[in-house]
Amino acid sequence: MRVIVCDDDAVVVSSLAIVLGAQPDIEVAGTASSGDEAVRLVAELAPDIALLDIQMPGTDGLTAAERILAAPNPPRVVFLTTFSDDEYIVRALALGAAGYLIKQDVAGVAPALRAVAAGQSVLEGEVLERAVSLKSTTPGKPDMGSLFPQLTEREREVVALIAEGLDNREVADAAYMGEGTVRNHISSILAKLHLRNRTQIAIAYWRALR
């Protein structure tokens, strides 16, 4: 896969370029230090993935991502940032970001990019927890019927529980159903919503609330 890396910290860019460039299946096609540069590189190089920082001088990563994703045949966008603020998470998910990673372990970036290249969405645990916590600040109870009209009432219930971070056993306990039934509901949800995994179900839920 071909990747561009954009961060205003030259040390971060250099480290990522070295680590990712050492992977046999990853080519660092270009690097940038601003959102404007990232937009230009995407147009020139047509990478598969744009790895962007969020806070940068001038055009920030979120604004750059919006411009990148609005273009024809855009790459998948992954944010790698020190910021896990609610506003950033919601905006990133609403824009259609395929990943939101916290700058903690550079070595974990390559596996995350492989997952994104395979069509998955990647949220680190801390970010998913933050996204789940947004439920408490959302006024009123969301109308799941209007959010996911193609799902049955029980399937919508499972979606909401998954979005809260519950595993299959916990969903089964909370919804008073067997784990096998939960797995069947999840398979049906994935098929109806054209998703690949539980993380994408959670992301779909939080995007739908916007």
PDB file of C-alpha atoms in Angstrom:
ATOM      1  CA  MET A   1       0.000   0.000   0.000  1.00  0.00           C
ATOM      2  CA  ARG A   2       1.136   3.565  -0.647  1.00  0.00           C
ATOM      3  CA  VAL A   3       0.890   5.991   2.255  1.00  0.00           C
ATOM      4  CA  ILE A   4       1.516   9.685   2.792  1.00  0.00           C
ATOM      5  CA  VAL A   5       2.397  10.934   6.278  1.00  0.00           C
ATOM      6  CA  CYS A   6       1.465  14.432   7.437  1.00  0.00           C
ATOM      7  CA  ASP A   7       2.559  15.891  10.782  1.00  0.00           C
ATOM      8  CA  ASP A   8       4.023  19.245  11.739  1.00  0.00           C
ATOM      9  CA  ASP A   9       6.519  17.501  14.050  1.00  0.00           C
ATOM     10  CA  ALA A  10       9.548  16.585  11.920  1.00  0.00           C
ATOM     11  CA  VAL A  11      10.655  13.938  14.434  1.00  0.00           C
ATOM     12  CA  VAL A  12       7.276  12.183  14.224  1.00  0.00           C
ATOM     13  CA  VAL A  13       7.340  12.266  10.424  1.00  0.00           C
ATOM     14  CA  SER A  14      10.876  10.885  10.330  1.00  0.00           C
ATOM     15  CA  SER A  15      10.067   8.108  12.819  1.00  0.00           C
ATOM     16  CA  LEU A  16       6.934   7.078  10.962  1.00  0.00           C
ATOM     17  CA  ALA A  17       8.706   7.155   7.606  1.00  0.00           C
ATOM     18  CA  ILE A  18      11.439   4.865   8.951  1.00  0.00           C
ATOM     19  CA  VAL A  19       9.094   2.433  10.697  1.00  0.00           C
ATOM     20  CA  LEU A  20       6.557   2.237   7.880  1.00  0.00           C
ATOM     21  CA  GLY A  21       9.173   2.271   5.132  1.00  0.00           C
ATOM     22  CA  ALA A  22      10.776  -0.812   6.664  1.00  0.00           C
ATOM     23  CA  GLN A  23       7.570  -2.804   6.088  1.00  0.00           C
ATOM     24  CA  PRO A  24       7.674  -4.868   2.892  1.00  0.00           C
ATOM     25  CA  ASP A  25       4.054  -4.076   2.044  1.00  0.00           C
ATOM     26  CA  ILE A  26       4.103  -0.343   2.803  1.00  0.00           C
ATOM     27  CA  GLU A  27       5.587   2.453   0.685  1.00  0.00           C
ATOM     28  CA  VAL A  28       5.822   5.947   2.145  1.00  0.00           C
ATOM     29  CA  ALA A  29       5.009   7.828  -1.045  1.00  0.00           C
ATOM     30  CA  GLY A  30       5.488  11.270   0.474  1.00  0.00           C
ATOM     31  CA  THR A  31       5.539  13.349   3.656  1.00  0.00           C
ATOM     32  CA  ALA A  32       4.005  16.708   4.536  1.00  0.00           C
ATOM     33  CA  SER A  33       4.035  19.142   7.447  1.00  0.00           C
ATOM     34  CA  SER A  34       0.709  20.904   6.878  1.00  0.00           C
ATOM     35  CA  GLY A  35      -2.820  20.191   5.792  1.00  0.00           C
ATOM     36  CA  ASP A  36      -2.388  22.119   2.567  1.00  0.00           C
ATOM     37  CA  GLU A  37       0.683  20.029   1.678  1.00  0.00           C
ATOM     38  CA  ALA A  38      -1.245  16.839   2.429  1.00  0.00           C
ATOM     39  CA  VAL A  39      -4.079  17.830   0.085  1.00  0.00           C
ATOM     40  CA  ARG A  40      -1.548  18.613  -2.641  1.00  0.00           C
ATOM     41  CA  LEU A  41       0.319  15.328  -2.155  1.00  0.00           C
ATOM     42  CA  VAL A  42      -2.882  13.303  -2.341  1.00  0.00           C
ATOM     43  CA  ALA A  43      -3.761  14.968  -5.644  1.00  0.00           C
ATOM     44  CA  GLU A  44      -0.261  14.379  -7.032  1.00  0.00           C
ATOM     45  CA  LEU A  45       0.539  10.913  -5.697  1.00  0.00           C
ATOM     46  CA  ALA A  46      -2.872   9.200  -5.323  1.00  0.00           C
ATOM     47  CA  PRO A  47      -1.894   7.205  -2.218  1.00  0.00           C
ATOM     48  CA  ASP A  48      -4.023   4.442  -0.748  1.00  0.00           C
ATOM     49  CA  ILE A  49      -3.980   5.951   2.742  1.00  0.00           C
ATOM     50  CA  ALA A  50      -3.396   9.452   4.099  1.00  0.00           C
ATOM     51  CA  LEU A  51      -2.051   9.381   7.669  1.00  0.00           C
ATOM     52  CA  LEU A  52      -2.745  12.809   9.165  1.00  0.00           C
ATOM     53  CA  ASP A  53      -2.101  14.667  12.390  1.00  0.00           C
ATOM     54  CA  ILE A  54      -5.060  16.765  13.564  1.00  0.00           C
ATOM     55  CA  GLN A  55      -3.642  19.948  15.064  1.00  0.00           C
ATOM     56  CA  MET A  56      -1.248  21.721  12.718  1.00  0.00           C
ATOM     57  CA  PRO A  57      -0.567  25.377  11.912  1.00  0.00           C
ATOM     58  CA  GLY A  58      -2.720  26.760   9.116  1.00  0.00           C
ATOM     59  CA  THR A  59      -4.947  24.096   7.609  1.00  0.00           C
ATOM     60  CA  ASP A  60      -5.474  21.421  10.266  1.00  0.00           C
ATOM     61  CA  GLY A  61      -5.854  17.713   9.659  1.00  0.00           C
ATOM     62  CA  LEU A  62      -9.641  17.671   9.919  1.00  0.00           C
ATOM     63  CA  THR A  63     -10.023  20.427   7.322  1.00  0.00           C
ATOM     64  CA  ALA A  64      -7.485  18.715   5.080  1.00  0.00           C
ATOM     65  CA  ALA A  65      -9.327  15.404   5.452  1.00  0.00           C
ATOM     66  CA  GLU A  66     -12.608  17.034   4.475  1.00  0.00           C
ATOM     67  CA  ARG A  67     -11.003  18.360   1.283  1.00  0.00           C
ATOM     68  CA  ILE A  68      -9.265  15.060   0.563  1.00  0.00           C
ATOM     69  CA  LEU A  69     -12.401  12.950   1.044  1.00  0.00           C
ATOM     70  CA  ALA A  70     -14.488  15.302  -1.108  1.00  0.00           C
ATOM     71  CA  ALA A  71     -12.258  14.665  -4.134  1.00  0.00           C
ATOM     72  CA  PRO A  72     -12.907  11.832  -6.622  1.00  0.00           C
ATOM     73  CA  ASN A  73     -11.457   8.435  -5.651  1.00  0.00           C
ATOM     74  CA  PRO A  74     -10.032   9.602  -2.307  1.00  0.00           C
ATOM     75  CA  PRO A  75      -7.634   7.554  -0.212  1.00  0.00           C
ATOM     76  CA  ARG A  76      -8.701   6.258   3.166  1.00  0.00           C
ATOM     77  CA  VAL A  77      -7.877   8.744   5.911  1.00  0.00           C
ATOM     78  CA  VAL A  78      -6.375   7.751   9.255  1.00  0.00           C
ATOM     79  CA  PHE A  79      -5.712  10.230  12.044  1.00  0.00           C
ATOM     80  CA  LEU A  80      -2.679   9.739  14.292  1.00  0.00           C
ATOM     81  CA  THR A  81      -2.812  12.310  17.058  1.00  0.00           C
ATOM     82  CA  THR A  82      -2.250  13.082  20.715  1.00  0.00           C
ATOM     83  CA  PHE A  83      -5.777  14.478  20.967  1.00  0.00           C
ATOM     84  CA  SER A  84      -8.775  12.367  21.985  1.00  0.00           C
ATOM     85  CA  ASP A  85     -11.143  15.282  22.628  1.00  0.00           C
ATOM     86  CA  ASP A  86     -14.828  14.553  22.008  1.00  0.00           C
ATOM     87  CA  GLU A  87     -15.104  17.239  19.335  1.00  0.00           C
ATOM     88  CA  TYR A  88     -12.221  15.804  17.335  1.00  0.00           C
ATOM     89  CA  ILE A  89     -13.541  12.238  17.560  1.00  0.00           C
ATOM     90  CA  VAL A  90     -17.051  13.183  16.467  1.00  0.00           C
ATOM     91  CA  ARG A  91     -15.805  15.339  13.592  1.00  0.00           C
ATOM     92  CA  ALA A  92     -13.392  12.633  12.437  1.00  0.00           C
ATOM     93  CA  LEU A  93     -16.091   9.948  12.430  1.00  0.00           C
ATOM     94  CA  ALA A  94     -18.578  12.247  10.753  1.00  0.00           C
ATOM     95  CA  LEU A  95     -16.072  13.050   8.009  1.00  0.00           C
ATOM     96  CA  GLY A  96     -15.652   9.369   7.239  1.00  0.00           C
ATOM     97  CA  ALA A  97     -12.207   8.716   8.705  1.00  0.00           C
ATOM     98  CA  ALA A  98     -11.199   5.065   8.530  1.00  0.00           C
ATOM     99  CA  GLY A  99      -9.047   5.251  11.647  1.00  0.00           C
ATOM    100  CA  TYR A 100      -8.307   7.345  14.713  1.00  0.00           C
ATOM    101  CA  LEU A 101      -5.102   6.388  16.522  1.00  0.00           C
ATOM    102  CA  ILE A 102      -3.469   7.952  19.566  1.00  0.00           C
ATOM    103  CA  LYS A 103       0.279   8.631  19.398  1.00  0.00           C
ATOM    104  CA  GLN A 104       1.511   6.082  21.886  1.00  0.00           C
ATOM    105  CA  ASP A 105       3.074   3.181  20.045  1.00  0.00           C
ATOM    106  CA  VAL A 106       4.488   3.933  16.600  1.00  0.00           C
ATOM    107  CA  ALA A 107       5.056   0.204  16.066  1.00  0.00           C
ATOM    108  CA  GLY A 108       1.295  -0.329  16.179  1.00  0.00           C
ATOM    109  CA  VAL A 109       0.627   1.981  13.236  1.00  0.00           C
ATOM    110  CA  ALA A 110       1.594  -0.492  10.496  1.00  0.00           C
ATOM    111  CA  PRO A 111      -0.863  -3.218  11.630  1.00  0.00           C
ATOM    112  CA  ALA A 112      -3.590  -0.575  11.891  1.00  0.00           C
ATOM    113  CA  LEU A 113      -2.898   0.610   8.334  1.00  0.00           C
ATOM    114  CA  ARG A 114      -3.057  -2.978   7.085  1.00  0.00           C
ATOM    115  CA  ALA A 115      -6.484  -3.347   8.701  1.00  0.00           C
ATOM    116  CA  VAL A 116      -7.630  -0.110   7.062  1.00  0.00           C
ATOM    117  CA  ALA A 117      -6.281  -1.236   3.686  1.00  0.00           C
ATOM    118  CA  ALA A 118      -8.319  -4.426   4.108  1.00  0.00           C
ATOM    119  CA  GLY A 119     -11.466  -2.329   4.440  1.00  0.00           C
ATOM    120  CA  GLN A 120     -11.751  -2.199   8.215  1.00  0.00           C
ATOM    121  CA  SER A 121     -12.136   0.848  10.441  1.00  0.00           C
ATOM    122  CA  VAL A 122      -9.732   1.189  13.331  1.00  0.00           C
ATOM    123  CA  LEU A 123     -10.326   2.951  16.638  1.00  0.00           C
ATOM    124  CA  GLU A 124      -7.930   2.511  19.528  1.00  0.00           C
ATOM    125  CA  GLY A 125      -9.488   1.477  22.824  1.00  0.00           C
ATOM    126  CA  GLU A 126      -9.186   4.900  24.425  1.00  0.00           C
ATOM    127  CA  VAL A 127     -10.895   6.544  21.479  1.00  0.00           C
ATOM    128  CA  LEU A 128     -13.714   4.001  21.393  1.00  0.00           C
ATOM    129  CA  GLU A 129     -14.247   4.552  25.116  1.00  0.00           C
ATOM    130  CA  ARG A 130     -14.412   8.303  24.526  1.00  0.00           C
ATOM    131  CA  ALA A 131     -16.894   7.803  21.710  1.00  0.00           C
ATOM    132  CA  VAL A 132     -19.033   5.633  23.960  1.00  0.00           C
ATOM    133  CA  SER A 133     -18.912   8.304  26.674  1.00  0.00           C
ATOM    134  CA  LEU A 134     -20.479  10.790  24.248  1.00  0.00           C
ATOM    135  CA  LYS A 135     -23.759   8.926  24.682  1.00  0.00           C
ATOM    136  CA  SER A 136     -24.126  10.465  28.136  1.00  0.00           C
ATOM    137  CA  THR A 137     -23.948  13.972  26.629  1.00  0.00           C
ATOM    138  CA  THR A 138     -26.379  13.284  23.792  1.00  0.00           C
ATOM    139  CA  PRO A 139     -29.755  14.825  24.719  1.00  0.00           C
ATOM    140  CA  GLY A 140     -32.645  12.383  24.780  1.00  0.00           C
ATOM    141  CA  LYS A 141     -32.723   8.805  23.562  1.00  0.00           C
ATOM    142  CA  PRO A 142     -31.850   8.316  19.894  1.00  0.00           C
ATOM    143  CA  ASP A 143     -34.629   7.033  17.651  1.00  0.00           C
ATOM    144  CA  MET A 144     -32.999   3.780  16.565  1.00  0.00           C
ATOM    145  CA  GLY A 145     -35.847   3.073  14.175  1.00  0.00           C
ATOM    146  CA  SER A 146     -35.060   6.155  12.123  1.00  0.00           C
ATOM    147  CA  LEU A 147     -31.287   5.645  12.421  1.00  0.00           C
ATOM    148  CA  PHE A 148     -31.366   2.041  11.180  1.00  0.00           C
ATOM    149  CA  PRO A 149     -34.752   1.366   9.559  1.00  0.00           C
ATOM    150  CA  GLN A 150     -33.422  -1.730   7.779  1.00  0.00           C
ATOM    151  CA  LEU A 151     -32.786  -3.512  11.085  1.00  0.00           C
ATOM    152  CA  THR A 152     -35.258  -5.306  13.334  1.00  0.00           C
ATOM    153  CA  GLU A 153     -35.936  -3.937  16.810  1.00  0.00           C
ATOM    154  CA  ARG A 154     -33.724  -6.611  18.400  1.00  0.00           C
ATOM    155  CA  GLU A 155     -30.927  -5.930  15.933  1.00  0.00           C
ATOM    156  CA  ARG A 156     -31.071  -2.221  16.753  1.00  0.00           C
ATOM    157  CA  GLU A 157     -30.850  -3.113  20.422  1.00  0.00           C
ATOM    158  CA  VAL A 158     -27.723  -5.162  19.731  1.00  0.00           C
ATOM    159  CA  VAL A 159     -26.196  -2.269  17.757  1.00  0.00           C
ATOM    160  CA  ALA A 160     -26.684   0.116  20.690  1.00  0.00           C
ATOM    161  CA  LEU A 161     -25.138  -2.354  23.150  1.00  0.00           C
ATOM    162  CA  ILE A 162     -22.136  -2.972  20.900  1.00  0.00           C
ATOM    163  CA  ALA A 163     -21.677   0.796  20.616  1.00  0.00           C
ATOM    164  CA  GLU A 164     -21.464   0.902  24.420  1.00  0.00           C
ATOM    165  CA  GLY A 165     -18.450  -1.422  24.210  1.00  0.00           C
ATOM    166  CA  LEU A 166     -20.121  -4.646  25.371  1.00  0.00           C
ATOM    167  CA  ASP A 167     -18.791  -8.003  24.192  1.00  0.00           C
ATOM    168  CA  ASN A 168     -21.101 -10.804  22.996  1.00  0.00           C
ATOM    169  CA  ARG A 169     -21.606 -12.292  26.454  1.00  0.00           C
ATOM    170  CA  GLU A 170     -22.390  -8.891  27.952  1.00  0.00           C
ATOM    171  CA  VAL A 171     -24.798  -8.116  25.108  1.00  0.00           C
ATOM    172  CA  ALA A 172     -26.503 -11.465  25.704  1.00  0.00           C
ATOM    173  CA  ASP A 173     -26.881 -10.731  29.428  1.00  0.00           C
ATOM    174  CA  ALA A 174     -28.128  -7.189  28.874  1.00  0.00           C
ATOM    175  CA  ALA A 175     -30.630  -8.168  26.169  1.00  0.00           C
ATOM    176  CA  TYR A 176     -31.709 -11.470  27.776  1.00  0.00           C
ATOM    177  CA  MET A 177     -30.757 -13.659  24.838  1.00  0.00           C
ATOM    178  CA  GLY A 178     -28.260 -16.441  24.198  1.00  0.00           C
ATOM    179  CA  GLU A 179     -24.774 -15.747  22.862  1.00  0.00           C
ATOM    180  CA  GLY A 180     -25.593 -17.773  19.754  1.00  0.00           C
ATOM    181  CA  THR A 181     -28.572 -15.514  19.115  1.00  0.00           C
ATOM    182  CA  VAL A 182     -26.337 -12.460  19.574  1.00  0.00           C
ATOM    183  CA  ARG A 183     -23.874 -13.829  17.021  1.00  0.00           C
ATOM    184  CA  ASN A 184     -26.725 -14.431  14.578  1.00  0.00           C
ATOM    185  CA  HIS A 185     -27.988 -10.879  15.069  1.00  0.00           C
ATOM    186  CA  ILE A 186     -24.481  -9.491  14.511  1.00  0.00           C
ATOM    187  CA  SER A 187     -24.112 -11.470  11.286  1.00  0.00           C
ATOM    188  CA  SER A 188     -27.440 -10.104  10.102  1.00  0.00           C
ATOM    189  CA  ILE A 189     -26.499  -6.534  11.095  1.00  0.00           C
ATOM    190  CA  LEU A 190     -23.182  -6.746   9.252  1.00  0.00           C
ATOM    191  CA  ALA A 191     -24.914  -8.033   6.127  1.00  0.00           C
ATOM    192  CA  LYS A 192     -27.704  -5.438   6.178  1.00  0.00           C
ATOM    193  CA  LEU A 193     -25.396  -2.494   6.868  1.00  0.00           C
ATOM    194  CA  HIS A 194     -22.628  -3.781   4.582  1.00  0.00           C
ATOM    195  CA  LEU A 195     -20.074  -3.763   7.392  1.00  0.00           C
ATOM    196  CA  ARG A 196     -17.240  -6.130   8.248  1.00  0.00           C
ATOM    197  CA  ASN A 197     -16.834  -6.185  12.025  1.00  0.00           C
ATOM    198  CA  ARG A 198     -18.067  -5.031  15.432  1.00  0.00           C
ATOM    199  CA  THR A 199     -15.895  -1.900  15.407  1.00  0.00           C
ATOM    200  CA  GLN A 200     -17.601  -0.733  12.223  1.00  0.00           C
ATOM    201  CA  ILE A 201     -20.985  -1.313  13.881  1.00  0.00           C
ATOM    202  CA  ALA A 202     -19.978   0.988  16.756  1.00  0.00           C
ATOM    203  CA  ILE A 203     -18.662   3.600  14.327  1.00  0.00           C
ATOM    204  CA  ALA A 204     -21.873   3.440  12.266  1.00  0.00           C
ATOM    205  CA  TYR A 205     -23.895   4.054  15.421  1.00  0.00           C
ATOM    206  CA  TRP A 206     -21.930   7.126  16.488  1.00  0.00           C
ATOM    207  CA  ARG A 207     -21.897   8.552  12.959  1.00  0.00           C
ATOM    208  CA  ALA A 208     -25.666   8.094  12.742  1.00  0.00           C
ATOM    209  CA  LEU A 209     -26.151  10.231  15.850  1.00  0.00           C
ATOM    210  CA  ARG A 210     -24.634  13.241  14.093  1.00  0.00           C
TER     211      ARG A 210
END
